[in-house]
Short mmCIF file of C-alpha atoms and ligand atoms in Angstrom, two decimals:
data_model
loop_
_atom_site.label_atom_id
_atom_site.label_comp_id
_atom_site.label_asym_id
_atom_site.label_seq_id
_atom_site.Cartn_x
_atom_site.Cartn_y
_atom_site.Cartn_z
CA UNK A 1 -0.15 0.18 0.32
CA UNK A 2 1.44 3.69 -0.75
CA UNK A 3 1.60 5.79 2.18
CA UNK A 4 1.35 9.31 1.46
CA UNK A 5 -0.49 11.17 4.03
CA UNK A 6 -0.06 10.53 6.94
CA UNK A 7 -0.74 11.79 10.80
CA UNK A 8 0.85 11.56 13.61
CA UNK A 9 -1.48 12.43 17.33
CA UNK A 10 0.69 13.96 20.57
CA UNK A 11 3.00 16.35 19.82
CA UNK A 12 4.94 15.69 23.46
CA UNK A 13 8.44 13.55 24.22
CA UNK A 14 8.42 11.30 21.31
CA UNK A 15 5.67 12.93 18.93
CA UNK A 16 7.36 15.86 18.10
CA UNK A 17 10.13 13.81 17.28
CA UNK A 18 8.25 11.40 14.62
CA UNK A 19 6.55 14.52 12.65
CA UNK A 20 10.56 15.60 12.28
CA UNK A 21 11.94 12.26 10.74
CA UNK A 22 8.46 11.73 8.53
CA UNK A 23 7.94 15.39 7.43
CA UNK A 24 11.87 14.78 6.07
CA UNK A 25 11.91 11.76 4.21
CA UNK A 26 8.73 13.47 2.26
CA UNK A 27 5.98 13.18 3.70
CA UNK A 28 2.80 15.54 4.28
CA UNK A 29 2.67 15.39 7.99
CA UNK A 30 -0.70 16.37 10.06
CA UNK A 31 0.16 16.59 13.88
CA UNK A 32 -3.01 17.18 16.40
CA UNK A 33 -2.87 17.68 19.83
CA UNK A 34 -5.40 18.34 22.42
CA UNK A 35 -4.65 22.75 22.10
CA UNK A 36 -2.75 24.68 19.50
CA UNK A 37 -0.29 25.66 22.11
CA UNK A 38 1.06 22.65 22.16
CA UNK A 39 0.70 22.16 18.42
CA UNK A 40 3.04 25.79 18.25
CA UNK A 41 5.92 24.60 20.76
CA UNK A 42 5.86 20.77 18.79
CA UNK A 43 6.61 23.28 15.48
CA UNK A 44 8.83 24.85 17.55
CA UNK A 45 11.10 22.47 19.05
CA UNK A 46 11.06 21.01 15.33
CA UNK A 47 12.41 24.07 13.78
CA UNK A 48 14.87 23.71 16.76
CA UNK A 49 16.04 20.91 15.82
CA UNK A 50 16.46 21.22 12.32
CA UNK A 51 18.20 24.48 12.22
CA UNK A 52 20.55 22.56 14.58
CA UNK A 53 21.61 20.00 11.78
CA UNK A 54 21.98 22.83 9.51
CA UNK A 55 24.39 24.28 11.31
CA UNK A 56 26.16 20.82 11.42
CA UNK A 57 25.47 20.99 7.59
CA UNK A 58 23.88 17.86 7.80
CA UNK A 59 21.26 19.27 5.78
CA UNK A 60 20.43 22.25 3.72
CA UNK A 61 18.65 25.28 5.11
CA UNK A 62 16.26 24.92 2.20
CA UNK A 63 15.57 21.08 3.53
CA UNK A 64 14.71 22.66 6.77
CA UNK A 65 12.35 25.26 4.99
CA UNK A 66 10.91 22.30 2.90
CA UNK A 67 10.15 19.59 6.07
CA UNK A 68 8.65 22.41 8.10
CA UNK A 69 6.36 23.14 4.92
CA UNK A 70 5.04 19.71 4.70
CA UNK A 71 3.89 19.25 8.14
CA UNK A 72 0.85 20.96 9.15
CA UNK A 73 -1.22 21.14 12.50
CA UNK A 74 -4.71 20.37 14.05
CA UNK A 75 -6.74 19.83 17.06
CA UNK A 76 -9.07 17.63 15.50
CA UNK A 77 -9.47 14.03 14.59
CA UNK A 78 -10.95 14.64 11.72
CA UNK A 79 -8.05 15.05 10.20
CA UNK A 80 -6.84 11.28 9.57
CA UNK A 81 -10.39 11.73 7.05
CA UNK A 82 -7.56 11.54 4.75
CA UNK A 83 -4.98 10.07 6.07
CA UNK A 84 -2.63 6.76 5.01
CA UNK A 85 -0.88 6.17 8.34
CA UNK A 86 -2.18 7.50 11.87
CA UNK A 87 0.89 7.29 13.85
CA UNK A 88 -0.41 7.90 17.48
CA UNK A 89 1.61 9.01 20.59
CA UNK A 90 -0.22 9.87 23.45
CA UNK A 91 0.43 8.57 27.13
CA UNK A 92 0.46 5.26 27.75
CA UNK A 93 -2.68 4.61 29.55
CA UNK A 94 -4.38 1.87 27.60
CA UNK A 95 -8.38 3.53 27.96
CA UNK A 96 -7.59 7.24 26.71
CA UNK A 97 -5.53 5.06 23.84
CA UNK A 98 -7.95 2.86 23.16
CA UNK A 99 -10.31 5.03 22.98
CA UNK A 100 -9.04 6.89 20.05
CA UNK A 101 -8.54 3.89 18.25
CA UNK A 102 -12.49 3.20 18.69
CA UNK A 103 -13.05 6.81 16.64
CA UNK A 104 -9.95 6.61 14.13
CA UNK A 105 -11.92 3.62 13.02
CA UNK A 106 -14.58 5.32 12.41
CA UNK A 107 -13.38 8.45 10.71
CA UNK A 108 -10.52 7.12 8.87
CA UNK A 109 -10.16 5.62 5.53
CA UNK A 110 -11.29 2.00 4.75
CA UNK A 111 -6.96 1.57 3.10
CA UNK A 112 -5.30 3.16 6.39
CA UNK A 113 -3.09 1.50 9.06
CA UNK A 114 -3.43 2.61 12.54
CA UNK A 115 -0.05 2.19 14.31
CA UNK A 116 0.85 2.96 17.92
CA UNK A 117 3.63 4.08 19.12
CA UNK A 118 3.61 2.50 22.71
CA UNK A 119 5.99 1.11 24.78
CA UNK A 120 4.13 -1.43 26.52
CA UNK A 121 0.69 -2.01 25.83
CA UNK A 122 -0.33 -5.01 23.91
CA UNK A 123 -1.48 -4.53 20.52
CA UNK A 124 -3.73 -6.62 20.45
CA UNK A 125 -5.88 -4.64 23.56
CA UNK A 126 -5.35 -0.90 21.37
CA UNK A 127 -6.55 -3.36 18.19
CA UNK A 128 -9.71 -4.53 19.54
CA UNK A 129 -10.93 -1.00 20.51
CA UNK A 130 -11.43 -1.37 16.46
CA UNK A 131 -12.87 -2.99 13.05
CA UNK A 132 -9.92 -3.46 11.65
CA UNK A 133 -7.34 -5.07 14.14
CA UNK A 134 -5.86 -6.78 11.16
CA UNK A 135 -4.27 -2.97 9.81
CA UNK A 136 -3.25 -1.84 13.62
CA UNK A 137 0.12 -2.31 13.85
CA UNK A 138 3.12 -1.25 17.44
CA UNK A 139 5.62 1.56 15.05
CA UNK A 140 7.50 1.72 18.86
CA UNK A 141 10.68 4.61 17.85
CA UNK A 142 12.81 5.02 20.20
CA UNK A 143 14.22 8.33 21.70
CA UNK A 144 15.46 10.36 20.66
CA UNK A 145 13.48 9.79 17.63
CA UNK A 146 15.75 11.73 15.12
CA UNK A 147 19.17 10.09 16.66
CA UNK A 148 18.13 6.54 17.08
CA UNK A 149 17.81 4.01 14.48
CA UNK A 150 15.25 1.16 15.15
CA UNK A 151 11.73 1.23 15.50
CA UNK A 152 10.39 -2.13 16.85
CA UNK A 153 7.24 -3.38 14.65
CA UNK A 154 4.60 -4.92 16.67
CA UNK A 155 2.86 -7.82 15.56
CA UNK A 156 -0.85 -7.87 17.10
CA UNK A 157 -2.78 -11.26 17.34
CA UNK A 158 -4.44 -10.46 14.12
CA UNK A 159 -2.09 -7.91 12.82
CA UNK A 160 -1.99 -9.00 8.90
CA UNK A 161 1.36 -9.79 6.77
CA UNK A 162 0.62 -7.06 4.73
CA UNK A 163 -0.17 -4.60 7.27
CA UNK A 164 3.22 -5.80 8.75
CA UNK A 165 5.03 -5.84 5.65
CA UNK A 166 3.78 -1.63 4.32
CA UNK A 167 4.64 -1.71 8.03
CA UNK A 168 8.35 -2.39 6.90
CA UNK A 169 8.57 0.21 3.62
CA UNK A 170 7.65 2.60 5.59
CA UNK A 171 10.24 2.47 8.56
CA UNK A 172 12.74 1.56 5.24
CA UNK A 173 10.89 4.67 3.26
CA UNK A 174 12.33 6.73 6.83
CA UNK A 175 15.46 5.83 7.10
CA UNK A 176 15.03 3.17 9.93
CA UNK A 177 16.11 0.21 10.64
CA UNK A 178 12.38 -2.21 11.58
CA UNK A 179 12.50 -5.43 13.65
CA UNK A 180 9.32 -7.38 14.13
CA UNK A 181 8.66 -8.16 17.58
CA UNK A 182 6.27 -10.28 19.39
CA UNK A 183 2.77 -8.85 21.00
CA UNK A 184 3.68 -9.29 24.94
CA UNK A 185 4.13 -6.58 27.36
CA UNK A 186 7.08 -4.75 26.47
CA UNK A 187 7.71 -6.09 23.52
CA UNK A 188 11.71 -7.05 23.60
CA UNK A 189 12.90 -3.36 24.38
CA UNK A 190 10.26 -2.29 26.84
CA UNK A 191 10.74 -5.14 28.18
CA UNK A 192 14.27 -5.89 28.63
CA UNK A 193 15.00 -1.88 29.17
CA UNK A 194 12.24 -1.27 31.90
CA UNK A 195 13.50 -4.47 34.36
CA UNK A 196 17.36 -2.41 34.17
CA UNK A 197 16.12 0.80 34.58
CA UNK A 198 13.57 -0.05 37.65
CA UNK A 199 16.08 -1.47 39.70
CA UNK A 200 18.61 1.32 38.93
CA UNK A 201 15.84 3.19 41.14
CA UNK A 202 16.14 0.79 43.89
CA UNK A 203 19.95 1.31 43.65
CA UNK A 204 19.12 5.46 43.95
CA UNK A 205 17.00 3.99 47.03
CA UNK A 206 19.96 2.53 48.38
CA UNK A 207 21.76 5.42 49.17
CA UNK A 208 23.77 5.18 45.94
CA UNK A 209 23.42 8.52 44.05
CA UNK A 210 21.89 9.17 41.00
CA UNK A 211 25.82 10.44 39.22
CA UNK A 212 27.95 7.39 41.37
CA UNK A 213 24.96 4.94 39.50
CA UNK A 214 25.28 6.56 36.36
CA UNK A 215 29.27 6.42 36.42
CA UNK A 216 29.03 3.17 37.23
CA UNK A 217 26.96 1.90 34.67
CA UNK A 218 28.99 4.39 31.59
CA UNK A 219 32.58 4.08 33.18
CA UNK A 220 32.12 -0.20 34.70
CA UNK A 221 29.72 -1.55 32.29
CA UNK A 222 30.14 0.47 28.71
CA UNK A 223 26.48 1.50 28.61
CA UNK A 224 26.60 4.88 26.43
CA UNK A 225 24.34 6.76 29.02
CA UNK A 226 22.91 5.76 32.69
CA UNK A 227 19.77 5.03 33.85
CA UNK A 228 19.37 7.54 35.69
CA UNK A 229 19.70 10.07 33.27
CA UNK A 230 18.45 8.29 30.65
CA UNK A 231 15.42 7.60 33.02
CA UNK A 232 14.95 11.50 33.00
CA UNK A 233 15.15 11.40 29.08
CA UNK A 234 12.01 9.29 28.73
CA UNK A 235 9.86 10.83 31.57
CA UNK A 236 9.35 9.51 34.78
CA UNK A 237 5.92 9.09 34.48
CA UNK A 238 5.69 7.10 30.89
CA UNK A 239 8.24 4.90 32.94
CA UNK A 240 5.63 4.02 36.04
CA UNK A 241 3.14 3.34 33.18
CA UNK A 242 5.03 1.03 31.79
CA UNK A 243 6.31 -0.67 34.88
CA UNK A 244 2.80 -1.26 36.24
CA UNK A 245 1.60 -2.87 33.03
CA UNK A 246 4.56 -5.08 32.94
CA UNK A 247 4.09 -5.79 36.37
CA UNK A 248 0.01 -6.49 35.75
CA UNK A 249 1.66 -9.01 32.98
CA UNK A 250 4.47 -10.43 34.25
CA UNK A 251 3.86 -10.59 38.07
CA UNK A 252 5.50 -8.98 40.73
CA UNK A 253 9.44 -8.66 39.51
CA UNK A 254 8.54 -5.56 37.71
CA UNK A 255 7.12 -4.03 41.12
CA UNK A 256 7.66 -0.22 40.82
CA UNK A 257 10.49 1.40 42.32
CA UNK A 258 8.28 3.28 45.25
CA UNK A 259 10.95 6.41 44.32
CA UNK A 260 9.56 6.28 40.66
CA UNK A 261 6.00 6.66 42.09
CA UNK A 262 7.02 9.55 44.09
CA UNK A 263 9.18 11.31 41.98
CA UNK A 264 5.98 11.40 39.46
CA UNK A 265 3.37 12.66 42.44
CA UNK A 266 5.93 15.83 42.53
CA UNK A 267 6.39 16.45 38.77
CA UNK A 268 9.57 15.72 38.90
CA UNK A 269 9.28 13.57 35.37
CA UNK A 270 13.35 14.83 34.05
CA UNK A 271 14.03 16.42 31.29
CA UNK A 272 10.55 17.68 30.00
CA UNK A 273 9.65 19.11 33.18
CA UNK A 274 13.21 20.17 34.40
CA UNK A 275 13.81 18.47 36.78
CA UNK A 276 14.42 14.49 37.44
CA UNK A 277 17.40 12.32 39.33
CA UNK A 278 18.82 15.52 38.00
CA UNK A 279 18.21 19.31 37.63
CA UNK A 280 17.69 20.89 34.25
N1 NAD B 1 8.80 9.02 25.93
C1 NAD B 1 10.04 7.61 25.42
O1 NAD B 1 11.14 7.82 25.77
C2 NAD B 1 9.03 6.78 25.11
C3 NAD B 1 9.61 6.15 23.97
C4 NAD B 1 8.70 5.04 23.19
C5 NAD B 1 7.52 5.42 23.61
N2 NAD B 1 7.29 5.82 24.19
C6 NAD B 1 5.62 6.06 24.04
O2 NAD B 1 5.53 7.27 23.04
C7 NAD B 1 3.65 7.86 23.85
C8 NAD B 1 4.07 9.26 24.06
O3 NAD B 1 4.99 9.05 24.86
P1 NAD B 1 5.43 10.42 25.24
O4 NAD B 1 6.86 10.25 25.92
O5 NAD B 1 5.60 11.84 24.18
O6 NAD B 1 5.26 11.18 26.25
P2 NAD B 1 4.06 12.98 26.60
O7 NAD B 1 3.29 13.09 28.17
O8 NAD B 1 5.80 13.67 26.41
O9 NAD B 1 3.11 13.41 25.25
C9 NAD B 1 2.11 13.20 24.90
C10 NAD B 1 1.40 13.76 24.34
O10 NAD B 1 0.10 14.21 23.76
C11 NAD B 1 -0.67 14.33 23.93
N3 NAD B 1 -1.67 13.69 24.47
C12 NAD B 1 -2.69 13.93 25.40
N4 NAD B 1 -4.06 13.34 24.91
C13 NAD B 1 -3.97 13.23 23.98
C14 NAD B 1 -5.10 13.54 22.96
N5 NAD B 1 -6.17 12.42 23.65
N6 NAD B 1 -5.52 13.62 21.52
C15 NAD B 1 -3.80 14.32 20.92
N7 NAD B 1 -2.68 14.27 22.08
C16 NAD B 1 -3.07 13.92 23.07
C17 NAD B 1 -0.35 15.49 25.30
O11 NAD B 1 -0.52 16.92 24.70
C18 NAD B 1 1.07 15.32 24.40
O12 NAD B 1 1.41 16.46 23.86
C19 NAD B 1 3.38 6.57 24.89
O13 NAD B 1 2.77 5.79 24.94
C20 NAD B 1 4.91 6.21 25.37
O14 NAD B 1 4.66 4.98 26.29
C21 NAD B 1 7.98 6.94 25.33
#
């Protein structure tokens, strides 16, 4: 199936990166969020990110302007009526995502593929909110989207091979590397990564400083970045949502470190709020 028009729902940490790379690859993209101020913030972030690429001579000033000209915005889900692909990147809550997919199913053209950027929720559960579960797929981008090469594609229980093939082609067309994963909560990446991040939070609760935990993992085990810095990048609220889902599916080995819950309650969500394990 030929994809030309893409709609991205949610312009937060992940949404704006997805919008940028998709528009840079020549697609027309409409971004949708709950209010105009969030949409203008997203445009500013994308513009800033593209300007950095121009400064580093990775793209030309013309390419930056062309990319921005391919991005339009809306606060209404009606924009999906001519979409070939919808990528949902709203917060990690099943009821919220299921409600959105139910509406998407009614509004999007019959041929459209409906993708979720969920990090951990079963795609089969999201797909069940629609009457086209064979056209629902997980499209799990990594943070920061413009930098990270891999995209995990999740095959729900009834996702068709045709949908998986179109998703693979799309991911390649935006210069990313697709990896197909089976539909158990957390798939491959989030299941392994969040076990590690949660354990790192417990080591901070034990009295280690976030800096020592990060230094230990960077200098002693060659991780490219420490787990506390990574949690601040991902968003503490998002990690708590993911761990709760993993605990429901796999049991107490994923019990969220109480420190993470306390930080989430305090609004210390990491980079996006200016304070998490570190201050920004
Ligand atoms: N943060 C990460 O590192 C990361 C990595 C991979 C996947 N994910 C997944 O991506 C999704 C989004 O996470 P995020 O970190 O970008 O969250 P975020 O909180 O930074 O952004 C979510 C955005 O969705 C918007 N939104 C909320 N309700 C909406 C609605 N009804 N319609 C349209 N927009 C709505 C919010 O206003 C916000 O702009 C989640 O499923 C998360 O698990 C996150």
